[in-house]
Coordinates of C-alpha atoms and ligand atoms in Angstrom, one line a residue:
Chain A
M1 CA -9.4 -6.3 -12.2
I2 CA -6.4 -6.3 -10.1
F3 CA -5.3 -3.1 -11.7
Y4 CA -8.4 -1.5 -10.4
Y5 CA -7.8 -2.6 -6.9
K6 CA -4.1 -1.5 -7.0
R7 CA -5.2 1.9 -8.2
A8 CA -7.9 2.4 -5.6
L9 CA -5.6 1.2 -2.8
Q10 CA -2.9 3.6 -4.2
D11 CA -5.4 6.4 -4.0
I12 CA -6.4 5.7 -0.4
I13 CA -2.6 5.4 0.6
D14 CA -1.8 8.7 -1.3
H15 CA -4.5 10.3 0.6
K16 CA -4.6 8.8 3.9
F17 CA -5.9 11.9 5.7
L18 CA -8.7 12.7 3.4
N19 CA -9.8 9.0 3.5
A20 CA -9.6 8.6 7.1
I21 CA -11.8 11.9 7.5
T22 CA -14.3 10.3 4.9
I23 CA -14.4 7.0 6.8
I24 CA -14.9 8.6 10.1
T25 CA -17.7 10.7 8.8
I26 CA -19.5 7.6 7.4
A27 CA -18.7 5.8 10.6
I28 CA -20.6 8.5 12.6
S29 CA -23.5 8.6 10.4
I30 CA -23.8 4.9 10.5
L31 CA -23.5 5.1 14.2
I32 CA -26.4 7.4 14.5
V33 CA -28.6 5.7 12.0
S34 CA -28.1 2.3 13.5
A35 CA -28.3 3.6 17.2
F36 CA -31.9 4.9 16.2
S37 CA -32.8 1.5 14.7
L38 CA -31.4 -0.3 17.6
F39 CA -33.5 1.9 19.8
F40 CA -36.6 1.3 17.7
V41 CA -36.1 -2.4 17.6
N42 CA -36.1 -2.7 21.5
A43 CA -38.7 -0.1 22.1
N44 CA -41.0 -1.7 19.6
E45 CA -40.4 -4.9 21.4
I46 CA -41.1 -3.5 24.7
I47 CA -44.3 -1.6 23.6
N48 CA -45.6 -4.8 22.0
S49 CA -45.1 -7.0 25.1
W50 CA -46.9 -4.3 27.0
K51 CA -49.7 -4.2 24.7
K52 CA -50.1 -7.9 24.9
G53 CA -50.3 -7.7 28.6
I54 CA -53.1 -5.0 28.5
R55 CA -55.7 -6.0 31.0
I56 CA -58.4 -4.2 32.8
M57 CA -59.1 -4.9 36.6
A58 CA -62.5 -4.0 37.6
Y59 CA -62.6 -4.0 41.5
L60 CA -66.1 -4.8 43.1
K61 CA -67.7 -2.9 45.9
P62 CA -67.7 -4.8 49.2
G63 CA -70.6 -7.0 49.9
V64 CA -71.6 -8.2 46.5
P65 CA -73.1 -11.7 47.2
E66 CA -71.0 -14.6 45.7
V67 CA -74.0 -15.9 43.8
K68 CA -74.4 -12.9 41.8
I69 CA -71.1 -13.3 40.4
P70 CA -71.6 -15.5 37.4
E71 CA -74.3 -13.3 36.3
L72 CA -72.1 -10.3 36.4
K73 CA -69.4 -12.1 34.6
Q74 CA -71.8 -12.9 31.8
K75 CA -72.7 -9.3 31.4
I76 CA -69.1 -8.3 31.2
K77 CA -68.4 -10.8 28.6
R78 CA -71.0 -9.5 26.5
I79 CA -69.2 -6.0 26.2
N80 CA -67.6 -5.7 22.8
G81 CA -64.0 -6.3 22.4
I82 CA -63.5 -8.6 25.5
Q83 CA -61.7 -11.9 25.1
D84 CA -61.8 -13.4 28.6
V85 CA -63.1 -12.5 32.0
R86 CA -61.6 -14.2 35.1
F87 CA -63.1 -13.7 38.6
I88 CA -60.4 -13.2 41.4
P89 CA -62.0 -13.6 44.7
K90 CA -60.3 -11.3 47.6
S91 CA -59.0 -14.5 49.1
K92 CA -56.9 -15.4 46.2
A93 CA -55.9 -11.9 45.8
L94 CA -54.5 -12.0 49.2
Q95 CA -52.6 -15.2 48.6
L96 CA -51.2 -13.8 45.5
L97 CA -49.8 -10.8 47.2
K98 CA -48.5 -12.8 50.0
K99 CA -46.6 -14.8 47.7
Q100 CA -45.1 -11.8 45.8
M101 CA -44.2 -10.3 49.0
K102 CA -42.7 -13.3 50.8
R103 CA -40.1 -11.3 52.7
Q104 CA -42.6 -8.8 54.1
S105 CA -45.1 -11.7 55.1
S106 CA -44.9 -10.4 58.6
L107 CA -47.0 -7.5 57.4
F108 CA -50.1 -9.7 56.7
E109 CA -49.7 -11.9 59.9
N110 CA -51.7 -9.5 62.1
L111 CA -54.4 -8.6 59.6
K112 CA -57.9 -9.3 61.0
E113 CA -59.6 -9.3 57.8
N114 CA -58.9 -9.2 54.1
P115 CA -58.6 -5.6 53.2
L116 CA -58.6 -6.5 49.4
P117 CA -61.8 -6.2 47.2
D118 CA -63.0 -9.0 44.9
A119 CA -62.1 -8.2 41.2
F120 CA -62.6 -9.2 37.6
E121 CA -59.5 -9.7 35.4
I122 CA -60.5 -8.8 31.9
R123 CA -58.5 -9.4 28.9
L124 CA -59.0 -7.8 25.7
I125 CA -59.1 -9.0 22.0
A126 CA -56.2 -7.8 19.9
S127 CA -58.0 -5.2 18.0
S128 CA -59.2 -3.6 21.2
Q129 CA -55.7 -3.1 22.6
N130 CA -55.5 0.6 22.0
Q131 CA -56.0 3.5 24.2
D132 CA -59.3 4.6 22.8
K133 CA -61.0 1.2 23.1
V134 CA -59.6 0.5 26.4
E135 CA -61.1 3.8 27.7
I136 CA -64.6 2.9 26.2
I137 CA -64.6 -0.5 27.9
A138 CA -63.5 1.0 31.2
T139 CA -66.4 3.5 31.2
R140 CA -68.7 0.7 30.4
L141 CA -67.5 -1.4 33.3
E142 CA -67.7 1.7 35.7
S143 CA -71.3 2.0 34.8
F144 CA -72.0 -1.3 36.5
P145 CA -73.5 -0.5 40.0
Q146 CA -71.4 -3.4 41.6
V147 CA -68.2 -2.0 40.2
D148 CA -66.4 0.3 42.5
E149 CA -63.2 1.0 40.6
V150 CA -61.7 0.3 37.2
E151 CA -57.9 0.2 36.7
Y152 CA -56.1 -0.1 33.5
G153 CA -52.7 1.2 34.8
K154 CA -51.0 1.8 31.5
K155 CA -52.6 5.1 30.8
W156 CA -49.2 6.4 30.0
L157 CA -48.7 3.7 27.4
G158 CA -50.7 5.9 24.9
R159 CA -48.5 8.8 25.8
F160 CA -45.3 6.8 25.5
T161 CA -46.6 5.5 22.0
N162 CA -47.1 9.2 20.9
F163 CA -43.5 10.0 22.1
F164 CA -42.3 7.0 20.4
N165 CA -43.7 8.1 17.2
L166 CA -42.4 11.5 17.5
F167 CA -38.9 10.0 18.3
R168 CA -39.3 7.7 15.2
L169 CA -39.9 10.9 13.1
I170 CA -36.8 12.6 14.6
G171 CA -35.0 9.5 13.8
Y172 CA -35.9 9.4 10.1
A173 CA -35.2 13.0 9.8
M174 CA -31.5 12.4 11.4
G175 CA -31.1 9.4 9.3
G176 CA -31.9 11.4 6.2
L177 CA -29.7 14.2 7.1
F178 CA -26.8 12.2 8.0
F179 CA -27.1 10.1 5.0
M180 CA -26.8 13.3 2.7
A181 CA -23.9 14.6 4.8
A182 CA -22.1 11.2 4.3
V183 CA -22.8 11.1 0.5
L184 CA -21.5 14.7 0.2
I185 CA -18.3 14.0 2.1
V186 CA -17.7 11.1 -0.1
A187 CA -18.4 13.0 -3.1
N188 CA -16.1 15.7 -2.0
T189 CA -13.4 13.3 -1.4
I190 CA -13.6 11.7 -4.7
R191 CA -13.7 15.1 -6.3
L192 CA -10.5 15.9 -4.8
M193 CA -9.1 12.5 -5.9
L194 CA -10.3 13.1 -9.4
Y195 CA -8.8 16.5 -9.4
S196 CA -5.3 15.2 -8.2
R197 CA -5.5 12.7 -11.0
R198 CA -7.0 14.8 -13.7
E199 CA -3.9 14.8 -15.7
E200 CA -3.7 11.1 -15.6
V201 CA -7.5 10.7 -16.5
E202 CA -7.0 12.9 -19.5
I203 CA -4.0 10.9 -20.7
M204 CA -5.8 7.6 -20.0
R205 CA -8.6 9.0 -22.2
L206 CA -6.2 10.0 -25.0
V207 CA -4.7 6.4 -25.0
G208 CA -8.2 4.9 -25.6
A209 CA -9.2 4.1 -22.0
T210 CA -13.1 3.8 -21.4
D211 CA -14.9 5.8 -19.0
R212 CA -15.7 2.6 -17.3
F213 CA -12.1 1.7 -16.9
I214 CA -11.3 5.1 -15.6
K215 CA -14.4 5.3 -13.2
A216 CA -13.8 1.7 -11.8
P217 CA -11.2 2.4 -9.2
F218 CA -13.1 5.5 -8.0
Y219 CA -16.1 3.4 -7.4
I220 CA -14.0 0.7 -5.7
Q221 CA -12.7 3.4 -3.4
G222 CA -16.2 4.7 -2.6
L223 CA -17.3 1.2 -1.6
I224 CA -14.1 0.5 0.4
Q225 CA -14.8 3.9 2.2
G226 CA -18.4 2.8 2.8
T227 CA -17.6 -0.6 4.1
F228 CA -15.0 0.5 6.4
G229 CA -17.1 3.4 7.7
G230 CA -20.1 1.0 8.3
I231 CA -18.0 -1.7 10.1
I232 CA -16.3 1.0 12.2
G233 CA -19.7 2.6 13.0
I234 CA -21.4 -0.6 14.0
T235 CA -18.4 -1.8 16.0
I236 CA -18.7 1.4 18.1
L237 CA -22.3 0.9 18.6
F238 CA -21.9 -2.6 19.6
I239 CA -19.2 -1.8 22.0
T240 CA -21.5 0.9 23.5
F241 CA -24.3 -1.5 23.5
M242 CA -22.4 -4.0 25.6
F243 CA -21.3 -1.5 27.9
I244 CA -24.9 -0.1 28.6
S245 CA -26.7 -3.4 28.4
S246 CA -24.4 -4.9 31.1
S247 CA -25.0 -1.9 33.5
V248 CA -28.6 -2.1 32.8
D249 CA -28.9 -5.8 33.4
Q250 CA -27.3 -5.2 37.0
G251 CA -29.6 -2.4 37.7
F252 CA -33.0 -3.8 36.9
S253 CA -34.5 -7.3 37.6
P254 CA -33.4 -9.5 34.8
G255 CA -36.1 -11.1 32.9
L256 CA -38.1 -8.0 32.8
F257 CA -37.2 -7.6 29.2
T258 CA -33.9 -8.3 27.5
I259 CA -32.4 -5.7 25.1
K260 CA -31.3 -7.1 21.9
F261 CA -28.5 -6.1 19.5
L262 CA -29.4 -5.8 15.7
S263 CA -30.0 -9.1 14.0
P264 CA -27.4 -10.3 11.5
G265 CA -29.8 -9.2 8.8
A266 CA -29.9 -5.8 9.9
F267 CA -26.2 -5.8 10.5
F268 CA -25.5 -6.8 6.9
G269 CA -28.4 -4.3 5.8
I270 CA -26.5 -1.4 7.5
I271 CA -23.2 -2.4 5.9
L272 CA -25.0 -2.6 2.4
Y273 CA -26.4 0.9 3.2
S274 CA -23.0 2.2 3.9
M275 CA -21.6 0.9 0.8
F276 CA -24.4 2.4 -0.8
V277 CA -23.4 5.8 0.6
G278 CA -19.9 5.4 -0.7
W279 CA -21.2 4.3 -4.2
I280 CA -23.7 7.2 -4.5
G281 CA -21.1 9.8 -3.3
C282 CA -18.8 8.5 -6.0
Y283 CA -21.6 8.6 -8.6
I284 CA -22.3 12.2 -8.0
S285 CA -18.8 13.5 -8.3
L286 CA -18.0 11.3 -11.3
K287 CA -21.0 12.5 -13.1
Q288 CA -19.9 16.2 -12.5
F289 CA -16.2 15.5 -13.4
L290 CA -16.6 13.2 -16.6
K291 CA -19.3 14.9 -18.4
Chain B
M1 CA -14.3 15.0 -56.4
I2 CA -12.2 12.9 -54.1
E3 CA -15.2 11.3 -52.4
G4 CA -15.7 7.6 -52.9
K5 CA -12.9 7.1 -55.3
N6 CA -10.0 5.9 -53.2
K7 CA -11.4 2.9 -51.2
S8 CA -8.0 2.5 -49.5
S9 CA -8.0 5.9 -47.7
I10 CA -7.7 5.4 -44.2
I11 CA -8.0 9.1 -43.3
R12 CA -10.0 11.9 -45.2
M13 CA -10.3 15.5 -44.5
F14 CA -12.9 17.7 -46.4
H15 CA -12.6 21.4 -46.2
V16 CA -11.6 21.5 -42.7
N17 CA -11.4 24.8 -40.7
K18 CA -10.3 25.0 -37.1
N19 CA -10.5 28.3 -35.1
Y20 CA -9.4 28.8 -31.5
G21 CA -11.8 31.7 -30.8
A22 CA -10.8 34.2 -33.5
K23 CA -7.6 32.6 -34.2
K24 CA -7.6 30.5 -37.4
A25 CA -5.4 27.5 -36.8
L26 CA -6.5 25.5 -39.9
V27 CA -8.0 26.9 -43.1
D28 CA -9.7 24.7 -45.7
I29 CA -7.7 21.6 -45.5
T30 CA -8.8 18.8 -47.9
L31 CA -6.5 15.9 -47.5
D32 CA -6.6 12.1 -48.4
I33 CA -4.3 9.7 -46.8
P34 CA -4.0 6.2 -48.1
K35 CA -3.6 3.1 -46.0
N36 CA 0.0 2.5 -45.2
E37 CA 1.3 5.8 -46.2
L38 CA 4.3 7.4 -44.5
L39 CA 3.3 11.1 -44.4
F40 CA 5.1 14.0 -43.3
I41 CA 3.4 17.2 -42.2
S42 CA 6.0 20.0 -42.1
G43 CA 5.8 23.7 -41.4
P44 CA 7.0 26.3 -39.1
S45 CA 6.1 26.8 -35.5
G46 CA 2.4 27.8 -35.2
A47 CA 1.5 26.4 -38.7
G48 CA -1.1 23.9 -37.3
K49 CA 0.8 20.8 -37.4
T50 CA -0.3 19.6 -33.7
T51 CA -3.8 21.0 -34.4
L52 CA -4.2 18.8 -37.5
L53 CA -3.3 15.7 -35.5
K54 CA -5.6 16.7 -32.7
L55 CA -8.5 16.7 -35.1
L56 CA -7.7 13.1 -36.2
Y57 CA -8.0 11.7 -32.6
L58 CA -10.7 14.1 -31.5
G59 CA -8.4 15.9 -29.1
E60 CA -10.2 18.8 -30.6
A61 CA -13.3 19.0 -32.8
V62 CA -13.3 20.6 -36.2
S63 CA -15.0 24.1 -36.6
E64 CA -16.2 23.2 -40.1
G65 CA -15.8 20.5 -42.6
Q66 CA -15.5 16.6 -42.2
V67 CA -13.0 14.2 -41.0
L68 CA -13.4 10.5 -41.9
I69 CA -11.3 7.7 -40.3
E70 CA -11.8 4.5 -41.8
G71 CA -15.1 5.7 -43.2
M72 CA -16.3 6.7 -39.7
N73 CA -17.4 10.5 -39.6
L74 CA -16.0 12.1 -36.5
S75 CA -18.6 14.8 -36.4
R76 CA -21.2 12.0 -35.8
I77 CA -19.4 9.7 -33.6
S78 CA -21.0 9.0 -30.3
S79 CA -18.9 9.9 -27.1
K80 CA -19.1 6.2 -26.3
R81 CA -17.1 5.2 -29.3
I82 CA -14.4 7.6 -28.9
P83 CA -12.2 5.2 -27.0
L84 CA -12.5 2.8 -30.0
L85 CA -11.4 5.5 -32.3
R86 CA -8.4 6.3 -30.1
R87 CA -7.3 2.8 -30.0
K88 CA -6.5 2.9 -33.6
Y89 CA -3.9 5.3 -32.9
G90 CA -0.5 5.2 -31.2
I91 CA 0.2 8.8 -30.4
I92 CA 3.6 10.4 -29.7
F93 CA 2.6 13.6 -28.2
Q94 CA 4.8 16.7 -28.7
D95 CA 4.7 17.3 -24.9
Y96 CA 4.9 13.5 -24.4
K97 CA 2.1 13.5 -22.0
L98 CA 3.5 11.0 -19.5
I99 CA 1.8 10.3 -16.1
A100 CA 4.0 12.0 -13.6
T101 CA 3.1 9.8 -10.8
K102 CA 3.5 6.4 -12.5
T103 CA 6.5 4.4 -13.4
V104 CA 7.9 4.1 -16.8
F105 CA 6.5 0.5 -16.8
D106 CA 3.2 1.6 -15.8
N107 CA 3.1 4.5 -18.3
V108 CA 3.5 2.2 -21.1
A109 CA 1.4 -0.6 -19.7
I110 CA -1.8 1.5 -19.2
V111 CA -2.3 1.2 -23.0
L112 CA -2.6 -2.5 -22.7
E113 CA -4.3 -2.5 -19.4
A114 CA -7.0 -0.3 -20.8
I115 CA -7.9 -2.8 -23.6
G116 CA -8.0 -5.7 -20.9
K117 CA -4.8 -7.5 -21.9
K118 CA -3.4 -10.2 -19.5
R119 CA -0.9 -9.3 -16.9
R120 CA 1.7 -11.8 -18.2
F121 CA 1.3 -10.5 -21.7
I122 CA 1.7 -7.0 -20.7
E123 CA 4.9 -7.6 -18.7
K124 CA 6.4 -9.3 -21.7
K125 CA 5.3 -6.8 -24.2
V126 CA 6.1 -3.6 -22.4
K127 CA 9.7 -4.9 -21.5
S128 CA 10.4 -5.8 -25.1
V129 CA 9.3 -2.5 -26.4
L130 CA 11.2 -0.6 -23.8
R131 CA 14.2 -2.7 -24.8
T132 CA 13.6 -1.6 -28.5
V133 CA 13.9 2.1 -27.4
G134 CA 16.8 1.4 -25.2
M135 CA 14.9 2.3 -21.9
E136 CA 14.9 -1.2 -20.3
D137 CA 16.9 -0.2 -17.4
S138 CA 14.5 2.5 -16.3
L139 CA 11.3 0.4 -15.7
H140 CA 10.8 1.7 -12.3
S141 CA 11.9 5.2 -12.7
L142 CA 9.5 8.1 -12.7
P143 CA 9.2 10.2 -15.8
L144 CA 10.4 13.4 -14.2
S145 CA 13.7 11.7 -13.3
L146 CA 14.6 11.1 -16.8
S147 CA 16.1 13.5 -19.4
G148 CA 13.9 14.9 -22.0
G149 CA 15.2 12.6 -24.8
E150 CA 14.7 9.6 -22.4
Q151 CA 11.0 10.7 -21.8
Q152 CA 10.6 11.1 -25.6
R153 CA 11.6 7.6 -26.0
I154 CA 9.1 6.3 -23.3
A155 CA 6.4 8.4 -25.2
V156 CA 7.4 6.4 -28.4
A157 CA 7.4 3.1 -26.6
R158 CA 3.9 3.9 -25.3
A159 CA 2.7 4.8 -28.8
V160 CA 3.8 1.7 -30.4
V161 CA 3.1 -1.0 -27.6
G162 CA -0.5 -1.6 -28.7
D163 CA 0.5 -2.3 -32.3
P164 CA -1.6 0.4 -33.6
K165 CA -3.0 0.8 -37.2
I166 CA -2.1 4.5 -37.4
I167 CA 0.8 6.1 -35.7
L168 CA 0.7 10.0 -35.1
A169 CA 4.0 11.3 -34.3
D170 CA 4.4 14.9 -33.2
E171 CA 8.0 15.9 -33.5
P172 CA 9.1 12.4 -32.4
T173 CA 12.7 13.3 -32.6
G174 CA 12.6 16.9 -31.3
N175 CA 14.5 16.3 -28.3
L176 CA 16.9 13.4 -29.4
D177 CA 20.5 13.3 -30.4
E178 CA 21.1 11.9 -33.7
D179 CA 21.7 8.3 -32.7
S180 CA 18.5 8.1 -30.6
A181 CA 16.7 9.9 -33.4
D182 CA 17.7 7.2 -35.7
I183 CA 16.5 4.5 -33.4
V184 CA 13.1 6.1 -33.2
L185 CA 13.0 6.6 -37.0
E186 CA 13.9 3.0 -37.7
L187 CA 11.1 1.9 -35.3
L188 CA 8.6 4.1 -37.0
K189 CA 9.7 2.7 -40.4
R190 CA 9.4 -0.7 -39.0
F191 CA 5.7 -0.2 -38.2
H192 CA 5.2 1.4 -41.4
A193 CA 6.8 -1.7 -43.3
R194 CA 4.4 -4.0 -41.2
G195 CA 1.4 -2.1 -42.6
A196 CA 0.9 0.8 -40.2
T197 CA -0.1 4.3 -41.4
V198 CA 2.6 6.7 -40.2
I199 CA 2.0 10.5 -39.9
I200 CA 4.9 12.5 -38.7
A201 CA 4.7 16.1 -38.0
T202 CA 8.0 17.8 -37.9
H203 CA 10.0 20.9 -38.9
D204 CA 13.1 18.8 -39.1
K205 CA 13.9 18.9 -42.9
E206 CA 16.8 16.5 -42.2
L207 CA 14.5 13.8 -40.8
I208 CA 12.4 14.2 -43.9
R209 CA 15.3 14.0 -46.3
K210 CA 16.4 10.9 -44.5
T211 CA 13.2 9.0 -44.7
G212 CA 11.5 10.2 -47.8
G213 CA 7.8 10.2 -48.6
R214 CA 4.9 12.5 -49.2
V215 CA 5.3 16.0 -47.4
I216 CA 2.3 18.3 -46.6
H217 CA 3.5 21.9 -46.2
L218 CA 1.5 24.0 -43.7
N219 CA 1.9 27.6 -43.1
Q220 CA -0.3 29.6 -40.9
G221 CA -3.0 27.1 -41.2
Y222 CA -3.0 26.9 -44.9
L223 CA -2.0 23.9 -46.9
Q224 CA 0.6 25.4 -49.0
K225 CA 1.8 22.6 -51.1
T226 CA 2.5 18.8 -51.4
T227 CA 5.9 17.5 -52.3
T228 CA 7.3 14.0 -52.4
V229 CA 11.0 13.5 -51.3
Ligands
ATP301 N1 -5.7 25.4 -27.3 C1 -5.3 26.5 -28.0 N2 -6.0 27.7 -27.9 C2 -5.8 28.7 -28.7 N3 -4.9 28.8 -29.7 C3 -4.2 27.7 -29.9 C4 -4.4 26.5 -29.2 N4 -3.7 25.6 -29.7 C5 -3.0 26.0 -30.7 N5 -3.3 27.3 -30.8 C6 -2.8 28.2 -31.9 O1 -3.2 27.6 -33.1 C7 -1.9 27.8 -34.0 C8 -1.5 26.5 -34.4 O2 -1.0 25.8 -33.3 P1 -0.2 24.3 -33.5 O3 0.1 23.8 -32.1 O4 -1.2 23.4 -34.3 O5 1.1 24.7 -34.2 P2 2.3 23.7 -34.7 O6 2.5 23.7 -36.1 O7 2.1 22.4 -33.9 O8 3.5 24.4 -33.8 P3 4.9 23.8 -33.3 O9 5.8 23.4 -34.4 O10 5.4 25.2 -32.4 O11 4.5 22.8 -32.4 C9 -0.9 28.6 -33.2 O12 -0.9 30.0 -33.6 C10 -1.4 28.3 -31.7 O13 -1.1 29.6 -30.9
MG302 MG1 3.1 21.4 -32.4

């Protein structure tokens, strides 16, 4: 066993440059793959939190008598896909607005009358929280004569989701491409290694060494390349992440959302993936070389 | 005719031909080697001595005929079992086949490492074998820094370090002065005395005369005659 490691390390030392290139290539592909996964994890999080917050505001025409409100509320409630309806009288809306804009409160001081409309805030059940359903419900609401305007601000959410899906596709394609590139580079390095040791391999076979005995150090080498490449790739990503997230935190109001780094599980998953890259590259060239 | 008769045969060849392309290196060789024989294969350069040895350890495959080693038919052996076949042998190659990038110690040790021996055992065994061939001072040298004769002694050490059942020696004294040649010959005799089957390919008549035994004479691929010295 020690013998295998000794030989693998010897090979790495003997071919520093080649191994460095291989490890860097693996690191780059790991960096790209994990950068994409990091982006997806966070984008998913944000989209989910937005989806949860999907609500429809139905603003009423001025002059709807207060006694009619409960009846209207019931009617709205009967629309399919609605979880909860809340009436927000214009006085409350103004209060809320004043609270939100404390610093600019002077603006409100000389208001003679409340310019805001009464409104219903409508929350949807989970299965209705998509673009199509939201639009159907909105149209229903607009058909009420008392309703002046319907707002469900996140029209762009649908477009964003589409964009996100496209991006995800590109991510998969890039991941696949870089996986192949990394595998081929490892395969090539191991092939050169094998070539430089072909005499030795031949002699080992003649003195009765099994293929397993001959191959093991190469696999160890592939795994070492994979592990180091993975660690370096993730480290670069982490440093970049720290850099970006600290500047993002300064720029945006904190608490809006927090960007997260990969979970420990994902971290080890990526290292394993990277080791797999090393292993499979090795497998390919050994298969060719030792028929 | 020979088949099944001699149970103690360790190596048997039946009507073996070996061609390299159009070149006939061995023609219709039938040979029966009993266990624990000391056998010489003699003949001029190009006679086919090395080729015959190669067929025994599957360095080359026969073109026609059969080779049996301890009853195992080499034409039907699976590639997985080839290493097991080769572990029966200690081979002194005519061109030594030492690994240029490894030290003398590692060159000899690899035989024992390949069969999973313990580090401590390997150290002791390799050093003792190197002492026997008078090379204990060159443990850490690289083969190419040694003289031809010294390299040959390393090759001998590697061949015997695993205590093989069969020793194949291809011109084992070709590059040695008389004293070193005698040491190697003594070593081979000692293994023979301990029960190993020893096959020596050589065109050195003096070596054959000094040792004695059955001699197979090859010429241009034909088994010309068998004599006993
Ligand atoms: N790999 C090969 N390809 C083609 N021809 C070969 C090959 N190996 C050997 N031969 C030929 O087969 C014949 C027998 O060669 P072999 O090496 O067995 O001779 P030898 O008896 O060992 O000679 P020497 O005493 O010089 O070592 C020679 O004519 C040689 O040229
Ligand atoms: Mg020869």
